[in-house]
Short mmCIF file of C-alpha atoms in Angstrom, two decimals:
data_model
loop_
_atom_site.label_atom_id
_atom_site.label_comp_id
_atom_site.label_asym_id
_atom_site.label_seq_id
_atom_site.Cartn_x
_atom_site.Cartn_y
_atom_site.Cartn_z
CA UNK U 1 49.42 -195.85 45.02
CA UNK U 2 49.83 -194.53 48.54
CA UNK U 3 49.64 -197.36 50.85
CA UNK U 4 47.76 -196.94 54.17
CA UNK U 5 49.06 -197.13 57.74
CA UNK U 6 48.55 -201.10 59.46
CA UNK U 7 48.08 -201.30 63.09
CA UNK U 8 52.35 -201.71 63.63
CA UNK U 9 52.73 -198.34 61.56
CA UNK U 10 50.38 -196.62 63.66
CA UNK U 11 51.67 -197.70 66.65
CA UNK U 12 55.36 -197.48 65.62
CA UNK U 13 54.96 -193.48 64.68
CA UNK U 14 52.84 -193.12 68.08
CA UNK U 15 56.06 -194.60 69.91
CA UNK U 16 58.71 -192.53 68.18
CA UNK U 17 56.56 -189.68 69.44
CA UNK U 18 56.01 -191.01 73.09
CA UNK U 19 60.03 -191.66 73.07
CA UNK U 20 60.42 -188.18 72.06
CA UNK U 21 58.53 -186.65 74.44
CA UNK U 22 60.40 -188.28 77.19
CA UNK U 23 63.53 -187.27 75.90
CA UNK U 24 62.64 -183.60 76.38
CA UNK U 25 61.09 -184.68 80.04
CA UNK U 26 64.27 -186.70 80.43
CA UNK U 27 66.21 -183.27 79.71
CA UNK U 28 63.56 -180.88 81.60
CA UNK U 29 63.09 -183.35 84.97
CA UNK U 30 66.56 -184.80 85.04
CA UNK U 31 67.14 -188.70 86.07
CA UNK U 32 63.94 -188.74 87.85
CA UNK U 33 62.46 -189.35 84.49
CA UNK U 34 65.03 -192.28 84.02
CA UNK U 35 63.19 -195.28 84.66
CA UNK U 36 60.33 -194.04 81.79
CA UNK U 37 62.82 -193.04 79.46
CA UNK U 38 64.89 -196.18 80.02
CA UNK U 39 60.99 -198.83 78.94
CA UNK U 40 59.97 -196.59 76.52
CA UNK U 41 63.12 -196.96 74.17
CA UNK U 42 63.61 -199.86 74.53
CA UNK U 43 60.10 -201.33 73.67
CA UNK U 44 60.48 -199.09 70.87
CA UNK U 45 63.85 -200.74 70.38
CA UNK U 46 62.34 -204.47 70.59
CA UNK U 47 59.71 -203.53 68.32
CA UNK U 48 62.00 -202.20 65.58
CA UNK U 49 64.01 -205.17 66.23
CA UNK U 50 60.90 -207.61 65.98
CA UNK U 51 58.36 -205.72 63.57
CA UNK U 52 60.73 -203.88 60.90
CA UNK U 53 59.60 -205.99 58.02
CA UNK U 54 55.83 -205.32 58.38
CA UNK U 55 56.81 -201.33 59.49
CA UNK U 56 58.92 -200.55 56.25
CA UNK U 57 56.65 -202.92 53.92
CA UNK U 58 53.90 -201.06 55.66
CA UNK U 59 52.00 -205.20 55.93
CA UNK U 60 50.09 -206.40 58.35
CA UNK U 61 51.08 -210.22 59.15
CA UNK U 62 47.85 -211.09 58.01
CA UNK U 63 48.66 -210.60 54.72
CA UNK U 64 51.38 -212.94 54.58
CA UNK U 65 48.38 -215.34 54.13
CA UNK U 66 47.95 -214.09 50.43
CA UNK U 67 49.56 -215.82 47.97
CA UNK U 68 49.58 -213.01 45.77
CA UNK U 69 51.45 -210.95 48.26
CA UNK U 70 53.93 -212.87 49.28
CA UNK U 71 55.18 -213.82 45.46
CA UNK U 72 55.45 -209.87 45.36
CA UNK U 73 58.13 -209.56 47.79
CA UNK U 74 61.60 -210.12 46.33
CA UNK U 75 64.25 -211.69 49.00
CA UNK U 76 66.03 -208.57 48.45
CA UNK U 77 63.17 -206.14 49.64
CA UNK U 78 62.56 -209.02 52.98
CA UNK U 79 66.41 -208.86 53.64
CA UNK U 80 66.54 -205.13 53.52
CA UNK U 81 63.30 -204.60 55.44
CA UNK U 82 64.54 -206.76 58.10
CA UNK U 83 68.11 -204.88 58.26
CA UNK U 84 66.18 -201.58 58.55
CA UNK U 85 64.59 -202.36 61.23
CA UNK U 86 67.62 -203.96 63.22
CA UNK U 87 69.62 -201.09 62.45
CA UNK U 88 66.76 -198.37 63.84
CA UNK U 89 66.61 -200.88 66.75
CA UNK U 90 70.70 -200.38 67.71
CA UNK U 91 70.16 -196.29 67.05
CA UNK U 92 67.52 -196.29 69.67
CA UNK U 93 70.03 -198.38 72.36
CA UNK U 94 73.19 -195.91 70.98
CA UNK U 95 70.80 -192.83 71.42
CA UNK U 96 69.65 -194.36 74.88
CA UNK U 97 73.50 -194.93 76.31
CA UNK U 98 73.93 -191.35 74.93
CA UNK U 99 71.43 -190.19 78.11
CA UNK U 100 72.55 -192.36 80.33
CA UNK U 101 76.55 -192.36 80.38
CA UNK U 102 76.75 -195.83 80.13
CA UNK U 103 80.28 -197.93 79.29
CA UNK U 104 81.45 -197.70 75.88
CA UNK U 105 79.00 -195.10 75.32
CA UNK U 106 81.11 -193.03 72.90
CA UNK U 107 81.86 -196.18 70.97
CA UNK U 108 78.17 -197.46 70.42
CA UNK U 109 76.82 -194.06 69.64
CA UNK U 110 79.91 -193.63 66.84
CA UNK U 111 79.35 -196.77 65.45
CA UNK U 112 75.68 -196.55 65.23
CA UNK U 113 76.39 -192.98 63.42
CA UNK U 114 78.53 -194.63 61.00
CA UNK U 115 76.19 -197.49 60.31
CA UNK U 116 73.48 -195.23 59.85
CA UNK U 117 75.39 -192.97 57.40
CA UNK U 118 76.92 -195.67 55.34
CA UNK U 119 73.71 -197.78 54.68
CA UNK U 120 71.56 -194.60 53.89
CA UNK U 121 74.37 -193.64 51.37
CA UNK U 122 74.22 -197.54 50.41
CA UNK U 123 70.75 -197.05 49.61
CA UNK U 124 71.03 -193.83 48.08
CA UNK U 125 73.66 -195.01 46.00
CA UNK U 126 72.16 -198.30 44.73
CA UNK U 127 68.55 -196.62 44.25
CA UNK U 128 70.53 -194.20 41.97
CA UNK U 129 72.13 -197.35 39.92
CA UNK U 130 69.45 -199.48 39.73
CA UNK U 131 66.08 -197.16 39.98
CA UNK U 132 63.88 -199.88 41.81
CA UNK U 133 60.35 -198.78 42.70
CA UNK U 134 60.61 -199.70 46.31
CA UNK U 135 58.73 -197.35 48.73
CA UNK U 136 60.89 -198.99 51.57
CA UNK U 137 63.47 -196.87 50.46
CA UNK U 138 61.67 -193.66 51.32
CA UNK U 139 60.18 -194.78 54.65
CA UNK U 140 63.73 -195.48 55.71
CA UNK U 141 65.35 -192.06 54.60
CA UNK U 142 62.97 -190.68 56.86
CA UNK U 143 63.59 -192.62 59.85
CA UNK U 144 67.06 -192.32 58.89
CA UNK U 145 67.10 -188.54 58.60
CA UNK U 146 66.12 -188.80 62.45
CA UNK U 147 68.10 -191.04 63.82
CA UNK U 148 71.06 -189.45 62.19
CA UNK U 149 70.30 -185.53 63.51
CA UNK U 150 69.60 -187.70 66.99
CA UNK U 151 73.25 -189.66 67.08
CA UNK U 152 74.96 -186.52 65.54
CA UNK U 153 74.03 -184.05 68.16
CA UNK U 154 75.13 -186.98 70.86
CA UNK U 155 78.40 -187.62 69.46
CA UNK U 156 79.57 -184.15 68.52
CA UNK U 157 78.33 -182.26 71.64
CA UNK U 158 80.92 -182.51 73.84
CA UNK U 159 80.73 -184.87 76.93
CA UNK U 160 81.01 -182.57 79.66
CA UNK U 161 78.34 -180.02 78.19
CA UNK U 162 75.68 -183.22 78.59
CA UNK U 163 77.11 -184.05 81.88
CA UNK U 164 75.98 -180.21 82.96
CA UNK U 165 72.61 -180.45 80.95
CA UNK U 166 71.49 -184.27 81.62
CA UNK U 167 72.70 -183.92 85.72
CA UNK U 168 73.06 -180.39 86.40
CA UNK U 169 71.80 -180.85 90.03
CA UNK U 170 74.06 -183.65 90.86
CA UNK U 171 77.35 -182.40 90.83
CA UNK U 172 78.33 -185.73 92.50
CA UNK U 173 77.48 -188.24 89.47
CA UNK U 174 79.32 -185.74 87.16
CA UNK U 175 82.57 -185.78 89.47
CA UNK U 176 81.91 -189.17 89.90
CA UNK U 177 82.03 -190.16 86.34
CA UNK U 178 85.05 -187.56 85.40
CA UNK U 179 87.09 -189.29 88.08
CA UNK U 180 86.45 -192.56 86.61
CA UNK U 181 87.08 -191.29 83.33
CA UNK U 182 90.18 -190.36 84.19
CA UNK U 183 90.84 -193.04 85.81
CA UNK U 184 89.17 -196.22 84.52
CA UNK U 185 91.76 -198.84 86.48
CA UNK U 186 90.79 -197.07 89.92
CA UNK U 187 88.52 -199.48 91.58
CA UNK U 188 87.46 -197.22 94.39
CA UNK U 189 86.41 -194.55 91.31
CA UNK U 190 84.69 -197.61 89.60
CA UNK U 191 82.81 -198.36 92.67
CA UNK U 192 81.99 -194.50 93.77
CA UNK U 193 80.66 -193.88 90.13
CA UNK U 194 78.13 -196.89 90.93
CA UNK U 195 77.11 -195.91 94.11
CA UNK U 196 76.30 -192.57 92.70
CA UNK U 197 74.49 -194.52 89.93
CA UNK U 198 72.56 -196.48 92.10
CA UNK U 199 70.87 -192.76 93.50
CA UNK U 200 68.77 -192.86 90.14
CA UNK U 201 67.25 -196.21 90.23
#
């Protein structure tokens, strides 16, 4: 039986949406649309992080005051809920750094790739063995199926190409950054990439 949309549901599809939106602003406007790009990810983030149980269960906390309920929900399906929702919450930071250049970005977006794609094929894998009639499964596949296209395009488009498309009218931050690149032990290229930084905020 097709479960209905709670309140967190509702609102967590209406923020994937916002936080899409303002990635193609983010894109079209440049770092002028920083600052809303910056909140609205990561209070989509935060709620992943804080509401993944009752968004994959599809529960509202209210619920959690019927016995009935609450003997229906194996330790397994809280555990994995709970993962789900802390791994969409460290896509949305990898996916954030991905926009914003900052350090370790290459690492954190690879690793929250990899996490994505091994988990999903844990899933798939253990769905396949087992066969348990979970519909958590299928909410996260979809999620999943996002975050993946999201992390992939970030971490096999080349870094300079999003340099020229994320701050194509300031040719400064993009030397900036290239210089530091370069040269990571340069103070002086540490301290002109944060100056030029600093122009956004």
């Amino acid at each position: 039986m097709h479960q209905r949309d709670t309140i967190i549901n509702k609102f967590e599809k209406a923020g994937l949406a916002t936080v899409f939106v303002v990635m193609l602003l983010r894109v079209w406007l440049g770092p002028e649309a920083n600052f809303v790009l910056l909140v609205t990810t990561t209070l989509l983030s935060i709620y992943y992080l804080w509401f993944g149980f009752f968004i994959f269960n599809k529960l509202a906390p209210i619920k959690l005051l019927d016995k009935t309920v609450v003997r229906s929900l194996s330790s397994f399906r809280v555990f994995l809920s709970i993962f789900m929702g802390i791994i969409a919450s460290y896509a949305l930071i990898a996916i954030l750094t991905g926009f914003f250049f900052y350090p370790l970005m290459p690492y954190i977006i690879g690793s929250a790739f990899m996490l994505m794609v091994v988990f999903t094929t844990y899933l798939i894998t253990y769905q396949l063995k087992k066969k348990p009639k979970l519909p958590v499964f299928r909410r996260f596949y979809y999620r999943a199926a996002l975050f993946i296209l999201f992390l992939g395009a970030l971490f096999l488009t080349p870094r300079e190409a999003r340099l020229e498309l994320l701050f194509r009218d300031y040719p400064e931050f993009i030397e900036a950054y290239i210089q530091y690149r370069e040269h990571p032990e340069d103070d002086e290229a540490l301290q002109r990439l944060r100056e030029e930084r600093s122009r956004f905020r």
